[in-house]
Short mmCIF file of C-alpha atoms in Angstrom, two decimals:
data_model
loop_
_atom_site.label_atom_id
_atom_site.label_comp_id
_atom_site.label_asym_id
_atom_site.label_seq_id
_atom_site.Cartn_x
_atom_site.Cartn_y
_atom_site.Cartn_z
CA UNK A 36 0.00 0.00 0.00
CA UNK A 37 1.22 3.85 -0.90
CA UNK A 38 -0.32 5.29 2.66
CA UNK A 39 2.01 8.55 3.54
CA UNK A 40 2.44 9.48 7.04
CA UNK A 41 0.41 12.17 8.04
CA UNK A 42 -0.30 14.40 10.49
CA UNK A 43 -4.01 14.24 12.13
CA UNK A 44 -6.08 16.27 14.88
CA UNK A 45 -6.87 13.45 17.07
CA UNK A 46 -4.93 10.17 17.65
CA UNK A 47 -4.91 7.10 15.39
CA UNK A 48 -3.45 4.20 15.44
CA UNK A 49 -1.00 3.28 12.26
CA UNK A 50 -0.61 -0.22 11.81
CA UNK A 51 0.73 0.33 8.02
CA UNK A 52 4.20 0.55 8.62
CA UNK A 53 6.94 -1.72 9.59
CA UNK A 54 7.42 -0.87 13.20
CA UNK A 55 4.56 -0.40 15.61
CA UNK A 56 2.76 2.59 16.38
CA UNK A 57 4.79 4.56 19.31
CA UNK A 58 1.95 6.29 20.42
CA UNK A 59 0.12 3.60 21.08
CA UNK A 60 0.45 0.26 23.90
CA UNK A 61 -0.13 -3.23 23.07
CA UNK A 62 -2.16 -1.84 19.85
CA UNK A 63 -2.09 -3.24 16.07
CA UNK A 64 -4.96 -3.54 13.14
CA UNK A 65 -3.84 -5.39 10.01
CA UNK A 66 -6.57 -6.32 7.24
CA UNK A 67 -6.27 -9.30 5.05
CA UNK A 68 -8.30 -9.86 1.94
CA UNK A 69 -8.62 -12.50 0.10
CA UNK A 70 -10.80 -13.17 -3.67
CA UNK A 71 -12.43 -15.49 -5.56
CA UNK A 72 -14.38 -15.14 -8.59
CA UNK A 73 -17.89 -16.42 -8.97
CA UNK A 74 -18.68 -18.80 -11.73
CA UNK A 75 -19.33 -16.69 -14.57
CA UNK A 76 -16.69 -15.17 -13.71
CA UNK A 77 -18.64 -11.19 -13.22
CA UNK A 78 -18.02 -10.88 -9.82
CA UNK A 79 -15.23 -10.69 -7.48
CA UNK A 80 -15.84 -11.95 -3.95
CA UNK A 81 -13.62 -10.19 -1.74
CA UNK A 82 -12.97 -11.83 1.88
CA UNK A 83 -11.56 -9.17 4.36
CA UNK A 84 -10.78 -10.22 7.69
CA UNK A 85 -10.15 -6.86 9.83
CA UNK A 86 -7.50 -7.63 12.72
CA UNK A 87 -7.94 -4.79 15.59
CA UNK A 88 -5.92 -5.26 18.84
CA UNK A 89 -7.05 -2.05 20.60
CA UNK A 90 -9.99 -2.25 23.38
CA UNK A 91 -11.01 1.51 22.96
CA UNK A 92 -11.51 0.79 19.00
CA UNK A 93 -13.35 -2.74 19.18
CA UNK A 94 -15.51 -1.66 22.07
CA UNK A 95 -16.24 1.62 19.48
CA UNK A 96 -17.40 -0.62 16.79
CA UNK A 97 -19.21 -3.07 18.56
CA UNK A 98 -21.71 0.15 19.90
CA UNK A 99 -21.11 1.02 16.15
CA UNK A 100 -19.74 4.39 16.07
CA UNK A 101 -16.76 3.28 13.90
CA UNK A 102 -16.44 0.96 11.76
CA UNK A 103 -14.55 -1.37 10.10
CA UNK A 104 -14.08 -0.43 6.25
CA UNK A 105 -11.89 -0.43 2.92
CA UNK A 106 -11.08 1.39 -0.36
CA UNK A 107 -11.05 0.16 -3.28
CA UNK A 108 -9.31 2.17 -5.88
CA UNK A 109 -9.06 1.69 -9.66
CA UNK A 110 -7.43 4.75 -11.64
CA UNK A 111 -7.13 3.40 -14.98
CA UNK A 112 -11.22 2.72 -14.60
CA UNK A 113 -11.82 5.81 -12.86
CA UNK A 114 -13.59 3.95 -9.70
CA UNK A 115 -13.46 3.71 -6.09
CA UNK A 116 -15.81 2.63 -3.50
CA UNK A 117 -16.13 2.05 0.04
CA UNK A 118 -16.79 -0.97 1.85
CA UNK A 119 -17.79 -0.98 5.62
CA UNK A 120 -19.01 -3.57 8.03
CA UNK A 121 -19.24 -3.94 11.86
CA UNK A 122 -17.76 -7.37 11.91
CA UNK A 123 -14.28 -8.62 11.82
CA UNK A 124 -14.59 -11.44 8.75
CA UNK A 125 -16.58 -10.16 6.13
CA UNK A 126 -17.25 -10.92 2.47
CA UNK A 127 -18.34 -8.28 -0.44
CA UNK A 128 -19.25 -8.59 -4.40
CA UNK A 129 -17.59 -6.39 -6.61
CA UNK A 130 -18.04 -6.63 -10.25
CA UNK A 131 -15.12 -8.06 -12.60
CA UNK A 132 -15.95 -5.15 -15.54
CA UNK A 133 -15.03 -2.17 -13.02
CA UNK A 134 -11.35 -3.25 -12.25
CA UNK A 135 -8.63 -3.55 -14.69
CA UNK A 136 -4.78 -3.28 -14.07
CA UNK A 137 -3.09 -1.66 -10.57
CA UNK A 138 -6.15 -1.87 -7.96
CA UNK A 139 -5.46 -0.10 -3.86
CA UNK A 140 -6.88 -1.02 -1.11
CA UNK A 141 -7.27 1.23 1.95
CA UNK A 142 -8.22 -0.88 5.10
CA UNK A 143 -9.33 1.78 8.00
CA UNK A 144 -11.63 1.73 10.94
CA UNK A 145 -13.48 5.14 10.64
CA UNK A 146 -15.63 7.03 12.86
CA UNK A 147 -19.57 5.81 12.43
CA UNK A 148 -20.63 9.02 14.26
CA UNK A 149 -19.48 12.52 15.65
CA UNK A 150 -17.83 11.66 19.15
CA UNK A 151 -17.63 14.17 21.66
CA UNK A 152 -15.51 13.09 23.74
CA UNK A 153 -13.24 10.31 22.13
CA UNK A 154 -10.62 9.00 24.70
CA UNK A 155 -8.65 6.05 23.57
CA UNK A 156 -7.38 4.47 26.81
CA UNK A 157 -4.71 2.01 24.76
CA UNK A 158 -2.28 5.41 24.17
CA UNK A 159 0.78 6.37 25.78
CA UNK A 160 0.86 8.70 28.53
CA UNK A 161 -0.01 11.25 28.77
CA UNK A 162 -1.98 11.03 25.69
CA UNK A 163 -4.26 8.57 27.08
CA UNK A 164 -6.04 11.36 29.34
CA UNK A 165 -6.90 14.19 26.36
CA UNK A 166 -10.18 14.19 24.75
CA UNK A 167 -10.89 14.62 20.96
CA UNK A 168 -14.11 16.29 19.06
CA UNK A 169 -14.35 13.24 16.28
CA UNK A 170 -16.30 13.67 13.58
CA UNK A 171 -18.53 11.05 11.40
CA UNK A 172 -16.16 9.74 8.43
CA UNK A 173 -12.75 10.54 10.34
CA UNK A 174 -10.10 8.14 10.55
CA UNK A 175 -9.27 6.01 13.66
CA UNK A 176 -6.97 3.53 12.67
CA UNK A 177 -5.30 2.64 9.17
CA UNK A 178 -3.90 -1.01 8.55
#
């Protein structure tokens, strides 16, 4: 994956690179995703398995106010969609005709809500006691 480092407003946890995220403790999300075609051979079905080790994040998503999701990005077809789910193992259809060449894949959990007060209890100190105005679509982790 191409993800840059950057910089955002509130904390989140980047599981993209090699070494673990400093700011946060015993904290990691990886995404796997697996495909098959269907027998026609029109569809793609994409198995993603979302791998969050943060208790702050999973208890956030199962009171779904984030979210588990992924990119998909096609430039030479001019597409991208989003897919999003609650659950850790998941599987989505995607249609054969709207990929071609170099695909990306973005795995995320993103906010499913505003949050007022989001305190992630997994950070380092003294991050772990500041509060952060979180809006609906932000990210909160990136894989």
């Amino acid at each position: 994956m191409s993800i840059k480092p950057k910089h955002y407003p509130h904390p989140v946890l980047e599981s993209q690179f090699a070494d673990p995220d400093p700011d946060f403790k015993n904290s990691s999300f990886d995404f796997h995703l697996n495909y098959e075609q269907n027998d026609t051979g029109t569809k793609l079905i994409l198995n993603a398995t979302f791998d969050l080790q943060n208790k702050t994040l999973e208890k956030l998503i199962e009171e779904e106010k984030a979210t588990f999701a992924f990119v998909v990005i096609c430039e030479s077809m001019s597409f991208r969609t989003v897919f999003k789910t609650f659950q850790p193992e998941e599987s989505f259809d995607l249609l054969s005709s709207q990929l071609n060449k170099t695909v990306t894949i973005y795995p995320y959990v993103l906010a499913n809500t505003d949050i007022k007060d989001y305190q992630n209890h997994e950070l380092i100190e003294p991050l772990d006691q500041l509060l952060f105005k979180i809006k609906r679509g932000d990210i909160l982790a990136i894989a």
